[in-house]
């Protein structure tokens, strides 16, 4: 039953990434580097696990869609799941942008009084933010994969534009109205 595959997909992919900031890190000075490295390792591990789970669940959904008849109701459920994941991804990206702005201002102030600390903190921030950006990218790639899967099983989706250039297709899929 396709409903079960959608439920499994929703369950496995509803996990949120681990927090990458801790208010006490800035207070611990020398311990900060080790703590942030641990956060980066945890975030990278989480990203790898989440991406693997996403791929497994999408493959299971694809197999079900290929072997069972697809009802309109199920396509609507898939639409809703795609919408929810897109909303989560947008919210996560907005949080990321907000953190970037805040840390940029913070590092500017630190640089004025302690330039060496600012360099060290900027390097830690870059490693943490790279892991956080990767989790946003993984979610975004999942949304694109689910949109493509849905389109391949919706007769109405075949009346839209046809793309022969993958860059143009990617631009189209990344557009907010896709």
Tab-separated table of N, CA and C in Angstrom:
chain	number	residue	atom	x	y	z
A	1	UNK	N	0.840	-1.180	0.000
A	1	UNK	CA	0.000	0.000	0.000
A	1	UNK	C	0.885	1.244	0.000
A	2	UNK	N	0.588	2.155	-0.875
A	2	UNK	CA	1.389	3.363	-1.021
A	2	UNK	C	1.277	4.239	0.220
A	3	UNK	N	0.099	4.245	0.858
A	3	UNK	CA	-0.073	5.032	2.087
A	3	UNK	C	1.001	4.675	3.111
A	4	UNK	N	1.276	3.374	3.263
A	4	UNK	CA	2.281	2.942	4.234
A	4	UNK	C	3.664	3.475	3.872
A	5	UNK	N	3.981	3.487	2.585
A	5	UNK	CA	5.282	4.014	2.154
A	5	UNK	C	5.387	5.499	2.455
A	6	UNK	N	4.309	6.233	2.261
A	6	UNK	CA	4.315	7.673	2.576
A	6	UNK	C	4.468	7.901	4.064
A	7	UNK	N	3.797	7.077	4.864
A	7	UNK	CA	3.919	7.200	6.321
A	7	UNK	C	5.339	6.898	6.751
A	8	UNK	N	5.939	5.828	6.213
A	8	UNK	CA	7.326	5.495	6.536
A	8	UNK	C	8.259	6.640	6.152
A	9	UNK	N	8.050	7.182	4.959
A	9	UNK	CA	8.888	8.282	4.500
A	9	UNK	C	8.766	9.472	5.439
A	10	UNK	N	7.547	9.816	5.791
A	10	UNK	CA	7.316	10.945	6.686
A	10	UNK	C	7.973	10.711	8.043
A	11	UNK	N	7.817	9.511	8.576
A	11	UNK	CA	8.386	9.188	9.893
A	11	UNK	C	9.909	9.295	9.871
A	12	UNK	N	10.533	8.684	8.889
A	12	UNK	CA	11.995	8.653	8.853
A	12	UNK	C	12.614	10.009	8.553
A	13	UNK	N	11.886	10.864	7.850
A	13	UNK	CA	12.478	12.117	7.416
A	13	UNK	C	12.046	13.309	8.251
A	14	UNK	N	11.291	13.076	9.300
A	14	UNK	CA	10.827	14.190	10.122
A	14	UNK	C	11.841	14.577	11.199
A	15	UNK	N	12.914	13.828	11.316
A	15	UNK	CA	13.938	14.175	12.304
A	15	UNK	C	14.595	15.492	11.936
A	16	UNK	N	14.879	16.284	12.936
A	16	UNK	CA	15.543	17.570	12.734
A	16	UNK	C	17.040	17.407	12.971
A	17	UNK	N	17.852	18.229	12.305
A	17	UNK	CA	19.298	18.142	12.525
A	17	UNK	C	19.654	18.530	13.953
A	18	UNK	N	20.794	18.039	14.434
A	18	UNK	CA	21.210	18.402	15.795
A	18	UNK	C	21.548	19.882	15.873
A	19	UNK	N	21.421	20.427	17.054
A	19	UNK	CA	21.772	21.837	17.257
A	19	UNK	C	23.257	22.017	16.996
A	20	UNK	N	23.612	23.115	16.371
A	20	UNK	CA	25.031	23.351	16.097
A	20	UNK	C	25.585	24.482	16.944
A	21	UNK	N	24.761	25.014	17.805
A	21	UNK	CA	25.242	26.089	18.671
A	21	UNK	C	24.944	25.730	20.114
A	22	UNK	N	25.760	26.254	20.972
A	22	UNK	CA	25.562	26.050	22.394
A	22	UNK	C	25.985	27.317	23.101
A	23	UNK	N	25.107	27.909	23.912
A	23	UNK	CA	25.463	29.172	24.553
A	23	UNK	C	26.695	29.078	25.434
A	24	UNK	N	26.948	27.900	25.965
A	24	UNK	CA	28.088	27.780	26.877
A	24	UNK	C	29.409	27.630	26.143
A	25	UNK	N	29.386	27.365	24.833
A	25	UNK	CA	30.645	27.188	24.109
A	25	UNK	C	31.524	28.427	24.172
A	26	UNK	N	30.933	29.577	23.981
A	26	UNK	CA	31.719	30.813	23.954
A	26	UNK	C	32.360	31.088	25.304
A	27	UNK	N	31.789	30.551	26.365
A	27	UNK	CA	32.318	30.806	27.699
A	27	UNK	C	33.473	29.880	28.065
A	28	UNK	N	33.665	28.836	27.282
A	28	UNK	CA	34.648	27.841	27.676
A	28	UNK	C	36.015	28.006	27.032
A	29	UNK	N	36.194	29.037	26.236
A	29	UNK	CA	37.512	29.339	25.675
A	29	UNK	C	38.166	28.200	24.935
A	30	UNK	N	39.232	27.617	25.518
A	30	UNK	CA	40.029	26.593	24.849
A	30	UNK	C	39.227	25.333	24.543
A	31	UNK	N	38.204	25.057	25.316
A	31	UNK	CA	37.388	23.859	25.101
A	31	UNK	C	36.505	24.022	23.857
A	32	UNK	N	36.322	25.258	23.431
A	32	UNK	CA	35.420	25.549	22.323
A	32	UNK	C	35.785	24.767	21.068
A	33	UNK	N	37.044	24.732	20.714
A	33	UNK	CA	37.465	24.053	19.485
A	33	UNK	C	37.102	22.576	19.532
A	34	UNK	N	37.382	21.908	20.659
A	34	UNK	CA	37.042	20.480	20.773
A	34	UNK	C	35.537	20.276	20.735
A	35	UNK	N	34.809	21.142	21.412
A	35	UNK	CA	33.354	21.012	21.443
A	35	UNK	C	32.759	21.248	20.062
A	36	UNK	N	33.266	22.245	19.352
A	36	UNK	CA	32.716	22.508	18.026
A	36	UNK	C	33.087	21.384	17.062
A	37	UNK	N	34.273	20.799	17.209
A	37	UNK	CA	34.639	19.650	16.372
A	37	UNK	C	33.683	18.486	16.624
A	38	UNK	N	33.315	18.282	17.862
A	38	UNK	CA	32.352	17.223	18.194
A	38	UNK	C	30.992	17.530	17.576
A	39	UNK	N	30.576	18.797	17.633
A	39	UNK	CA	29.320	19.195	17.006
A	39	UNK	C	29.357	18.966	15.497
A	40	UNK	N	30.482	19.300	14.874
A	40	UNK	CA	30.620	19.104	13.433
A	40	UNK	C	30.552	17.613	13.106
A	41	UNK	N	31.271	16.783	13.860
A	41	UNK	CA	31.233	15.331	13.617
A	41	UNK	C	29.814	14.798	13.772
A	42	UNK	N	29.126	15.233	14.836
A	42	UNK	CA	27.740	14.785	15.053
A	42	UNK	C	26.831	15.227	13.911
A	43	UNK	N	26.999	16.472	13.473
A	43	UNK	CA	26.168	16.988	12.383
A	43	UNK	C	26.469	16.246	11.078
A	44	UNK	N	27.745	15.978	10.814
A	44	UNK	CA	28.095	15.241	9.595
A	44	UNK	C	27.554	13.816	9.636
A	45	UNK	N	27.635	13.189	10.801
A	45	UNK	CA	27.092	11.839	10.953
A	45	UNK	C	25.576	11.874	10.751
A	46	UNK	N	24.928	12.873	11.355
A	46	UNK	CA	23.481	13.000	11.206
A	46	UNK	C	23.128	13.211	9.730
A	47	UNK	N	23.863	14.084	9.055
A	47	UNK	CA	23.616	14.328	7.631
A	47	UNK	C	23.734	13.048	6.820
A	48	UNK	N	24.787	12.286	7.063
A	48	UNK	CA	24.986	11.040	6.311
A	48	UNK	C	23.852	10.050	6.591
A	49	UNK	N	23.482	9.907	7.863
A	49	UNK	CA	22.381	8.997	8.217
A	49	UNK	C	21.073	9.448	7.598
A	50	UNK	N	20.797	10.746	7.679
A	50	UNK	CA	19.536	11.276	7.168
A	50	UNK	C	19.476	11.116	5.651
A	51	UNK	N	20.572	11.399	4.960
A	51	UNK	CA	20.613	11.255	3.500
A	51	UNK	C	20.419	9.795	3.102
A	52	UNK	N	21.054	8.881	3.828
A	52	UNK	CA	20.894	7.450	3.548
A	52	UNK	C	19.443	7.025	3.779
A	53	UNK	N	18.850	7.465	4.901
A	53	UNK	CA	17.437	7.147	5.165
A	53	UNK	C	16.531	7.722	4.087
A	54	UNK	N	16.809	8.947	3.663
A	54	UNK	CA	15.988	9.584	2.628
A	54	UNK	C	16.044	8.776	1.336
A	55	UNK	N	17.241	8.380	0.946
A	55	UNK	CA	17.395	7.602	-0.284
A	55	UNK	C	16.672	6.262	-0.182
A	56	UNK	N	16.809	5.593	0.949
A	56	UNK	CA	16.133	4.310	1.161
A	56	UNK	C	14.625	4.461	1.095
A	57	UNK	N	14.104	5.485	1.758
A	57	UNK	CA	12.657	5.690	1.788
A	57	UNK	C	12.110	6.101	0.426
A	58	UNK	N	12.827	6.936	-0.299
A	58	UNK	CA	12.380	7.334	-1.634
A	58	UNK	C	12.412	6.131	-2.569
A	59	UNK	N	13.440	5.297	-2.449
A	59	UNK	CA	13.497	4.079	-3.266
A	59	UNK	C	12.323	3.153	-2.956
A	60	UNK	N	11.978	3.020	-1.668
A	60	UNK	CA	10.833	2.179	-1.286
A	60	UNK	C	9.537	2.757	-1.846
A	61	UNK	N	9.384	4.059	-1.772
A	61	UNK	CA	8.187	4.700	-2.318
A	61	UNK	C	8.141	4.520	-3.834
A	62	UNK	N	9.282	4.693	-4.493
A	62	UNK	CA	9.343	4.515	-5.948
A	62	UNK	C	8.939	3.091	-6.312
A	63	UNK	N	9.437	2.102	-5.589
A	63	UNK	CA	9.085	0.703	-5.864
A	63	UNK	C	7.585	0.477	-5.705
A	64	UNK	N	7.010	1.040	-4.664
A	64	UNK	CA	5.562	0.885	-4.462
A	64	UNK	C	4.767	1.572	-5.556
A	65	UNK	N	5.206	2.756	-5.947
A	65	UNK	CA	4.489	3.479	-6.994
A	65	UNK	C	4.557	2.737	-8.331
A	66	UNK	N	5.648	2.005	-8.551
A	66	UNK	CA	5.807	1.274	-9.809
A	66	UNK	C	5.056	-0.048	-9.823
A	67	UNK	N	4.768	-0.601	-8.658
A	67	UNK	CA	4.134	-1.915	-8.615
A	67	UNK	C	2.663	-1.887	-8.253
A	68	UNK	N	2.167	-0.762	-7.772
A	68	UNK	CA	0.771	-0.663	-7.357
A	68	UNK	C	0.096	0.471	-8.104
A	69	UNK	N	-1.220	0.349	-8.306
A	69	UNK	CA	-1.926	1.471	-8.934
A	69	UNK	C	-1.884	2.699	-8.014
A	70	UNK	N	-1.758	3.859	-8.621
A	70	UNK	CA	-1.645	5.096	-7.857
A	70	UNK	C	-2.972	5.846	-7.935
A	71	UNK	N	-3.571	6.063	-6.778
A	71	UNK	CA	-4.832	6.797	-6.705
A	71	UNK	C	-4.548	8.299	-6.597
A	72	UNK	N	-5.496	9.085	-7.024
A	72	UNK	CA	-5.385	10.543	-6.942
A	72	UNK	C	-5.146	10.977	-5.500
A	73	UNK	N	-5.823	10.323	-4.559
A	73	UNK	CA	-5.668	10.635	-3.133
A	73	UNK	C	-4.209	10.476	-2.701
A	74	UNK	N	-3.556	9.449	-3.208
A	74	UNK	CA	-2.166	9.206	-2.834
A	74	UNK	C	-1.239	10.267	-3.429
A	75	UNK	N	-1.553	10.708	-4.629
A	75	UNK	CA	-0.762	11.800	-5.208
A	75	UNK	C	-0.943	13.078	-4.399
A	76	UNK	N	-2.155	13.305	-3.904
A	76	UNK	CA	-2.384	14.479	-3.048
A	76	UNK	C	-1.600	14.352	-1.740
A	77	UNK	N	-1.532	13.137	-1.187
A	77	UNK	CA	-0.740	12.924	0.032
A	77	UNK	C	0.733	13.206	-0.238
A	78	UNK	N	1.211	12.743	-1.385
A	78	UNK	CA	2.600	13.000	-1.753
A	78	UNK	C	2.833	14.497	-1.947
A	79	UNK	N	1.861	15.179	-2.556
A	79	UNK	CA	1.957	16.642	-2.694
A	79	UNK	C	2.093	17.307	-1.332
A	80	UNK	N	1.279	16.875	-0.393
A	80	UNK	CA	1.314	17.470	0.956
A	80	UNK	C	2.657	17.216	1.629
A	81	UNK	N	3.178	16.002	1.489
A	81	UNK	CA	4.485	15.683	2.057
A	81	UNK	C	5.561	16.572	1.436
A	82	UNK	N	5.516	16.732	0.126
A	82	UNK	CA	6.495	17.588	-0.560
A	82	UNK	C	6.383	19.021	-0.040
A	83	UNK	N	5.144	19.506	0.098
A	83	UNK	CA	4.940	20.863	0.615
A	83	UNK	C	5.507	21.015	2.026
A	84	UNK	N	5.248	20.025	2.885
A	84	UNK	CA	5.757	20.088	4.267
A	84	UNK	C	7.276	20.078	4.299
A	85	UNK	N	7.885	19.200	3.518
A	85	UNK	CA	9.349	19.147	3.481
A	85	UNK	C	9.932	20.438	2.919
A	86	UNK	N	9.274	21.014	1.910
A	86	UNK	CA	9.745	22.282	1.346
A	86	UNK	C	9.643	23.390	2.392
A	87	UNK	N	8.538	23.409	3.152
A	87	UNK	CA	8.378	24.415	4.206
A	87	UNK	C	9.448	24.244	5.276
A	88	UNK	N	9.715	23.002	5.686
A	88	UNK	CA	10.764	22.741	6.685
A	88	UNK	C	12.121	23.204	6.160
A	89	UNK	N	12.386	22.891	4.902
A	89	UNK	CA	13.662	23.264	4.301
A	89	UNK	C	13.806	24.785	4.243
A	90	UNK	N	12.740	25.461	3.848
A	90	UNK	CA	12.778	26.928	3.806
A	90	UNK	C	12.995	27.511	5.204
A	91	UNK	N	12.326	26.956	6.203
A	91	UNK	CA	12.487	27.439	7.577
A	91	UNK	C	13.910	27.191	8.072
A	92	UNK	N	14.444	26.013	7.757
A	92	UNK	CA	15.806	25.688	8.166
A	92	UNK	C	16.798	26.638	7.490
A	93	UNK	N	16.588	26.919	6.212
A	93	UNK	CA	17.478	27.841	5.490
A	93	UNK	C	17.372	29.258	6.055
A	94	UNK	N	16.158	29.674	6.430
A	94	UNK	CA	15.975	31.009	7.026
A	94	UNK	C	16.705	31.096	8.365
A	95	UNK	N	16.617	30.050	9.161
A	95	UNK	CA	17.339	30.005	10.436
A	95	UNK	C	18.835	30.104	10.193
A	96	UNK	N	19.303	29.379	9.210
A	96	UNK	CA	20.719	29.399	8.857
A	96	UNK	C	21.156	30.807	8.462
A	97	UNK	N	20.371	31.465	7.599
A	97	UNK	CA	20.721	32.838	7.180
A	97	UNK	C	20.745	33.782	8.381
A	98	UNK	N	19.789	33.621	9.290
A	98	UNK	CA	19.735	34.446	10.492
A	98	UNK	C	20.991	34.233	11.347
A	99	UNK	N	21.365	32.974	11.529
A	99	UNK	CA	22.577	32.679	12.309
A	99	UNK	C	23.811	33.260	11.633
A	100	UNK	N	23.856	33.194	10.321
A	100	UNK	CA	24.993	33.777	9.596
A	100	UNK	C	25.118	35.269	9.876
A	101	UNK	N	24.007	35.977	9.789
A	101	UNK	CA	24.022	37.419	10.039
A	101	UNK	C	24.465	37.723	11.465
A	102	UNK	N	23.876	36.988	12.413
A	102	UNK	CA	24.200	37.242	13.816
A	102	UNK	C	25.658	36.956	14.116
A	103	UNK	N	26.194	35.854	13.597
A	103	UNK	CA	27.591	35.534	13.887
A	103	UNK	C	28.535	36.496	13.173
A	104	UNK	N	28.145	36.955	11.999
A	104	UNK	CA	28.979	37.930	11.288
A	104	UNK	C	29.118	39.201	12.135
A	105	UNK	N	27.998	39.677	12.685
A	105	UNK	CA	28.051	40.878	13.549
A	105	UNK	C	28.874	40.603	14.806
A	106	UNK	N	28.666	39.434	15.406
A	106	UNK	CA	29.401	39.063	16.618
A	106	UNK	C	30.908	39.025	16.331
A	107	UNK	N	31.289	38.373	15.234
A	107	UNK	CA	32.714	38.265	14.913
A	107	UNK	C	33.333	39.622	14.593
A	108	UNK	N	32.555	40.509	14.052
A	108	UNK	CA	33.054	41.860	13.789
A	108	UNK	C	33.418	42.558	15.101
A	109	UNK	N	32.555	42.385	16.108
A	109	UNK	CA	32.834	42.988	17.425
A	109	UNK	C	34.028	42.319	18.094
A	110	UNK	N	34.119	40.982	17.979
A	110	UNK	CA	35.246	40.270	18.581
A	110	UNK	C	36.550	40.694	17.909
A	111	UNK	N	36.525	40.845	16.602
A	111	UNK	CA	37.726	41.223	15.863
A	111	UNK	C	38.284	42.567	16.336
A	112	UNK	N	37.398	43.458	16.725
A	112	UNK	CA	37.828	44.784	17.183
A	112	UNK	C	38.615	44.705	18.490
A	113	UNK	N	38.295	43.721	19.345
A	113	UNK	CA	38.968	43.642	20.651
A	113	UNK	C	39.937	42.469	20.771
A	114	UNK	N	39.722	41.409	19.995
A	114	UNK	CA	40.584	40.231	20.083
A	114	UNK	C	40.701	39.579	18.703
A	115	UNK	N	41.541	40.120	17.832
A	115	UNK	CA	41.635	39.628	16.453
A	115	UNK	C	41.967	38.132	16.332
A	116	UNK	N	42.850	37.632	17.188
A	116	UNK	CA	43.208	36.210	17.122
A	116	UNK	C	42.019	35.320	17.455
A	117	UNK	N	41.258	35.711	18.463
A	117	UNK	CA	40.065	34.955	18.819
A	117	UNK	C	39.038	35.000	17.688
A	118	UNK	N	38.942	36.132	17.026
A	118	UNK	CA	37.986	36.262	15.924
A	118	UNK	C	38.333	35.309	14.790
A	119	UNK	N	39.616	35.169	14.487
A	119	UNK	CA	40.045	34.252	13.422
A	119	UNK	C	39.701	32.820	13.794
A	120	UNK	N	39.998	32.436	15.037
A	120	UNK	CA	39.708	31.077	15.506
A	120	UNK	C	38.208	30.808	15.493
A	121	UNK	N	37.435	31.756	15.998
A	121	UNK	CA	35.984	31.580	16.035
A	121	UNK	C	35.384	31.544	14.635
A	122	UNK	N	35.939	32.328	13.722
A	122	UNK	CA	35.442	32.316	12.339
A	122	UNK	C	35.690	30.953	11.694
A	123	UNK	N	36.842	30.363	11.977
A	123	UNK	CA	37.136	29.037	11.422
A	123	UNK	C	36.170	27.988	11.990
A	124	UNK	N	35.888	28.071	13.288
A	124	UNK	CA	34.926	27.144	13.902
A	124	UNK	C	33.536	27.349	13.315
A	125	UNK	N	33.160	28.617	13.176
A	125	UNK	CA	31.859	28.929	12.584
A	125	UNK	C	31.753	28.357	11.172
A	126	UNK	N	32.810	28.497	10.390
A	126	UNK	CA	32.774	28.004	9.012
A	126	UNK	C	32.566	26.493	8.966
A	127	UNK	N	33.233	25.758	9.848
A	127	UNK	CA	33.059	24.295	9.874
A	127	UNK	C	31.645	23.924	10.296
A	128	UNK	N	31.133	24.603	11.330
A	128	UNK	CA	29.776	24.323	11.788
A	128	UNK	C	28.742	24.668	10.721
A	129	UNK	N	28.922	25.814	10.108
A	129	UNK	CA	27.947	26.252	9.110
A	129	UNK	C	27.996	25.388	7.851
A	130	UNK	N	29.155	24.853	7.522
A	130	UNK	CA	29.241	23.959	6.365
A	130	UNK	C	28.383	22.714	6.605
A	131	UNK	N	28.423	22.179	7.816
A	131	UNK	CA	27.593	21.013	8.145
A	131	UNK	C	26.116	21.384	8.125
A	132	UNK	N	25.798	22.554	8.639
A	132	UNK	CA	24.404	23.005	8.665
A	132	UNK	C	23.896	23.250	7.247
A	133	UNK	N	24.716	23.866	6.414
A	133	UNK	CA	24.331	24.111	5.020
A	133	UNK	C	24.130	22.790	4.293
A	134	UNK	N	24.955	21.812	4.605
A	134	UNK	CA	24.807	20.485	3.979
A	134	UNK	C	23.457	19.873	4.338
A	135	UNK	N	22.988	20.037	5.572
A	135	UNK	CA	21.688	19.469	5.940
A	135	UNK	C	20.564	20.163	5.170
A	136	UNK	N	20.694	21.463	4.924
A	136	UNK	CA	19.704	22.182	4.102
A	136	UNK	C	19.722	21.647	2.673
A	137	UNK	N	20.907	21.440	2.134
A	137	UNK	CA	21.044	20.953	0.766
A	137	UNK	C	20.457	19.547	0.619
A	138	UNK	N	20.694	18.686	1.590
A	138	UNK	CA	20.156	17.328	1.542
A	138	UNK	C	18.634	17.366	1.503
A	139	UNK	N	18.046	18.194	2.343
A	139	UNK	CA	16.580	18.313	2.357
A	139	UNK	C	16.069	18.861	1.027
A	140	UNK	N	16.764	19.845	0.484
A	140	UNK	CA	16.347	20.423	-0.777
A	140	UNK	C	16.421	19.387	-1.897
A	141	UNK	N	17.485	18.589	-1.913
A	141	UNK	CA	17.615	17.532	-2.913
A	141	UNK	C	16.495	16.498	-2.769
A	142	UNK	N	16.083	16.219	-1.537
A	142	UNK	CA	14.971	15.300	-1.317
A	142	UNK	C	13.685	15.860	-1.912
A	143	UNK	N	13.427	17.137	-1.687
A	143	UNK	CA	12.225	17.772	-2.244
A	143	UNK	C	12.241	17.646	-3.767
A	144	UNK	N	13.386	17.898	-4.391
A	144	UNK	CA	13.478	17.775	-5.846
A	144	UNK	C	13.241	16.342	-6.301
A	145	UNK	N	13.799	15.373	-5.588
A	145	UNK	CA	13.603	13.965	-5.946
A	145	UNK	C	12.135	13.571	-5.831
A	146	UNK	N	11.475	14.018	-4.770
A	146	UNK	CA	10.058	13.695	-4.601
A	146	UNK	C	9.197	14.381	-5.657
A	147	UNK	N	9.549	15.606	-6.034
A	147	UNK	CA	8.805	16.285	-7.110
A	147	UNK	C	8.942	15.507	-8.417
A	148	UNK	N	10.143	15.058	-8.711
A	148	UNK	CA	10.360	14.288	-9.939
A	148	UNK	C	9.611	12.963	-9.885
A	149	UNK	N	9.627	12.301	-8.740
A	149	UNK	CA	8.909	11.036	-8.578
A	149	UNK	C	7.418	11.243	-8.764
A	150	UNK	N	6.907	12.272	-8.152
A	150	UNK	CA	5.473	12.555	-8.279
A	150	UNK	C	5.100	12.838	-9.726
A	151	UNK	N	5.906	13.644	-10.398
A	151	UNK	CA	5.618	13.993	-11.792
A	151	UNK	C	5.636	12.761	-12.699
A	152	UNK	N	6.476	11.810	-12.383
A	152	UNK	CA	6.551	10.613	-13.227
A	152	UNK	C	5.328	9.713	-13.081
A	153	UNK	N	4.519	9.933	-12.049
A	153	UNK	CA	3.327	9.101	-11.821
A	153	UNK	C	2.020	9.872	-11.923
A	154	UNK	N	2.100	11.099	-12.384
A	154	UNK	CA	0.892	11.918	-12.508
A	154	UNK	C	0.654	12.218	-13.983
A	155	UNK	N	-0.409	11.654	-14.550
A	155	UNK	CA	-0.678	11.904	-15.972
A	155	UNK	C	-0.802	13.397	-16.294
A	156	UNK	N	-1.337	14.187	-15.386
A	156	UNK	CA	-1.492	15.621	-15.623
A	156	UNK	C	-0.143	16.324	-15.690
A	157	UNK	N	0.859	15.766	-15.048
A	157	UNK	CA	2.181	16.397	-15.019
A	157	UNK	C	2.867	16.318	-16.378
A	158	UNK	N	2.384	15.465	-17.237
A	158	UNK	CA	3.018	15.287	-18.541
A	158	UNK	C	2.647	16.385	-19.531
A	159	UNK	N	1.778	17.288	-19.137
A	159	UNK	CA	1.380	18.356	-20.058
A	159	UNK	C	2.227	19.607	-19.890
A	160	UNK	N	3.158	19.596	-18.965
A	160	UNK	CA	3.993	20.762	-18.704
A	160	UNK	C	5.174	20.843	-19.641
A	161	UNK	N	6.083	21.725	-19.346
A	161	UNK	CA	7.244	21.912	-20.219
A	161	UNK	C	8.153	20.684	-20.226
A	162	UNK	N	8.817	20.477	-21.341
A	162	UNK	CA	9.772	19.376	-21.497
A	162	UNK	C	11.161	20.004	-21.546
A	163	UNK	N	12.093	19.424	-20.804
A	163	UNK	CA	13.439	19.980	-20.715
A	163	UNK	C	14.451	19.005	-21.300
A	164	UNK	N	15.322	19.513	-22.133
A	164	UNK	CA	16.418	18.699	-22.663
A	164	UNK	C	17.741	19.123	-22.046
A	165	UNK	N	17.750	20.274	-21.412
A	165	UNK	CA	18.952	20.808	-20.777
A	165	UNK	C	18.786	20.673	-19.263
A	166	UNK	N	19.682	19.918	-18.622
A	166	UNK	CA	19.542	19.664	-17.182
A	166	UNK	C	19.669	20.939	-16.348
A	167	UNK	N	20.448	21.902	-16.789
A	167	UNK	CA	20.589	23.163	-16.036
A	167	UNK	C	19.277	23.942	-16.039
A	168	UNK	N	18.595	23.947	-17.186
A	168	UNK	CA	17.313	24.639	-17.277
A	168	UNK	C	16.274	23.930	-16.413
A	169	UNK	N	16.294	22.595	-16.447
A	169	UNK	CA	15.380	21.820	-15.593
A	169	UNK	C	15.637	22.117	-14.120
A	170	UNK	N	16.893	22.151	-13.720
A	170	UNK	CA	17.223	22.432	-12.322
A	170	UNK	C	16.732	23.821	-11.915
A	171	UNK	N	16.927	24.806	-12.774
A	171	UNK	CA	16.418	26.157	-12.483
A	171	UNK	C	14.906	26.137	-12.317
A	172	UNK	N	14.235	25.404	-13.182
A	172	UNK	CA	12.774	25.305	-13.103
A	172	UNK	C	12.341	24.653	-11.789
A	173	UNK	N	12.989	23.548	-11.425
A	173	UNK	CA	12.620	22.842	-10.192
A	173	UNK	C	12.935	23.660	-8.949
A	174	UNK	N	13.946	24.473	-8.994
A	174	UNK	CA	14.311	25.283	-7.832
A	174	UNK	C	13.440	26.530	-7.690
A	175	UNK	N	12.653	26.809	-8.699
A	175	UNK	CA	11.779	27.985	-8.637
A	175	UNK	C	10.715	27.771	-7.576
A	176	UNK	N	10.318	28.817	-6.852
A	176	UNK	CA	9.338	28.676	-5.759
A	176	UNK	C	8.003	28.078	-6.192
A	177	UNK	N	7.589	28.299	-7.425
A	177	UNK	CA	6.276	27.814	-7.858
A	177	UNK	C	6.309	26.377	-8.354
A	178	UNK	N	7.460	25.750	-8.389
A	178	UNK	CA	7.553	24.372	-8.903
A	178	UNK	C	6.794	23.399	-8.049
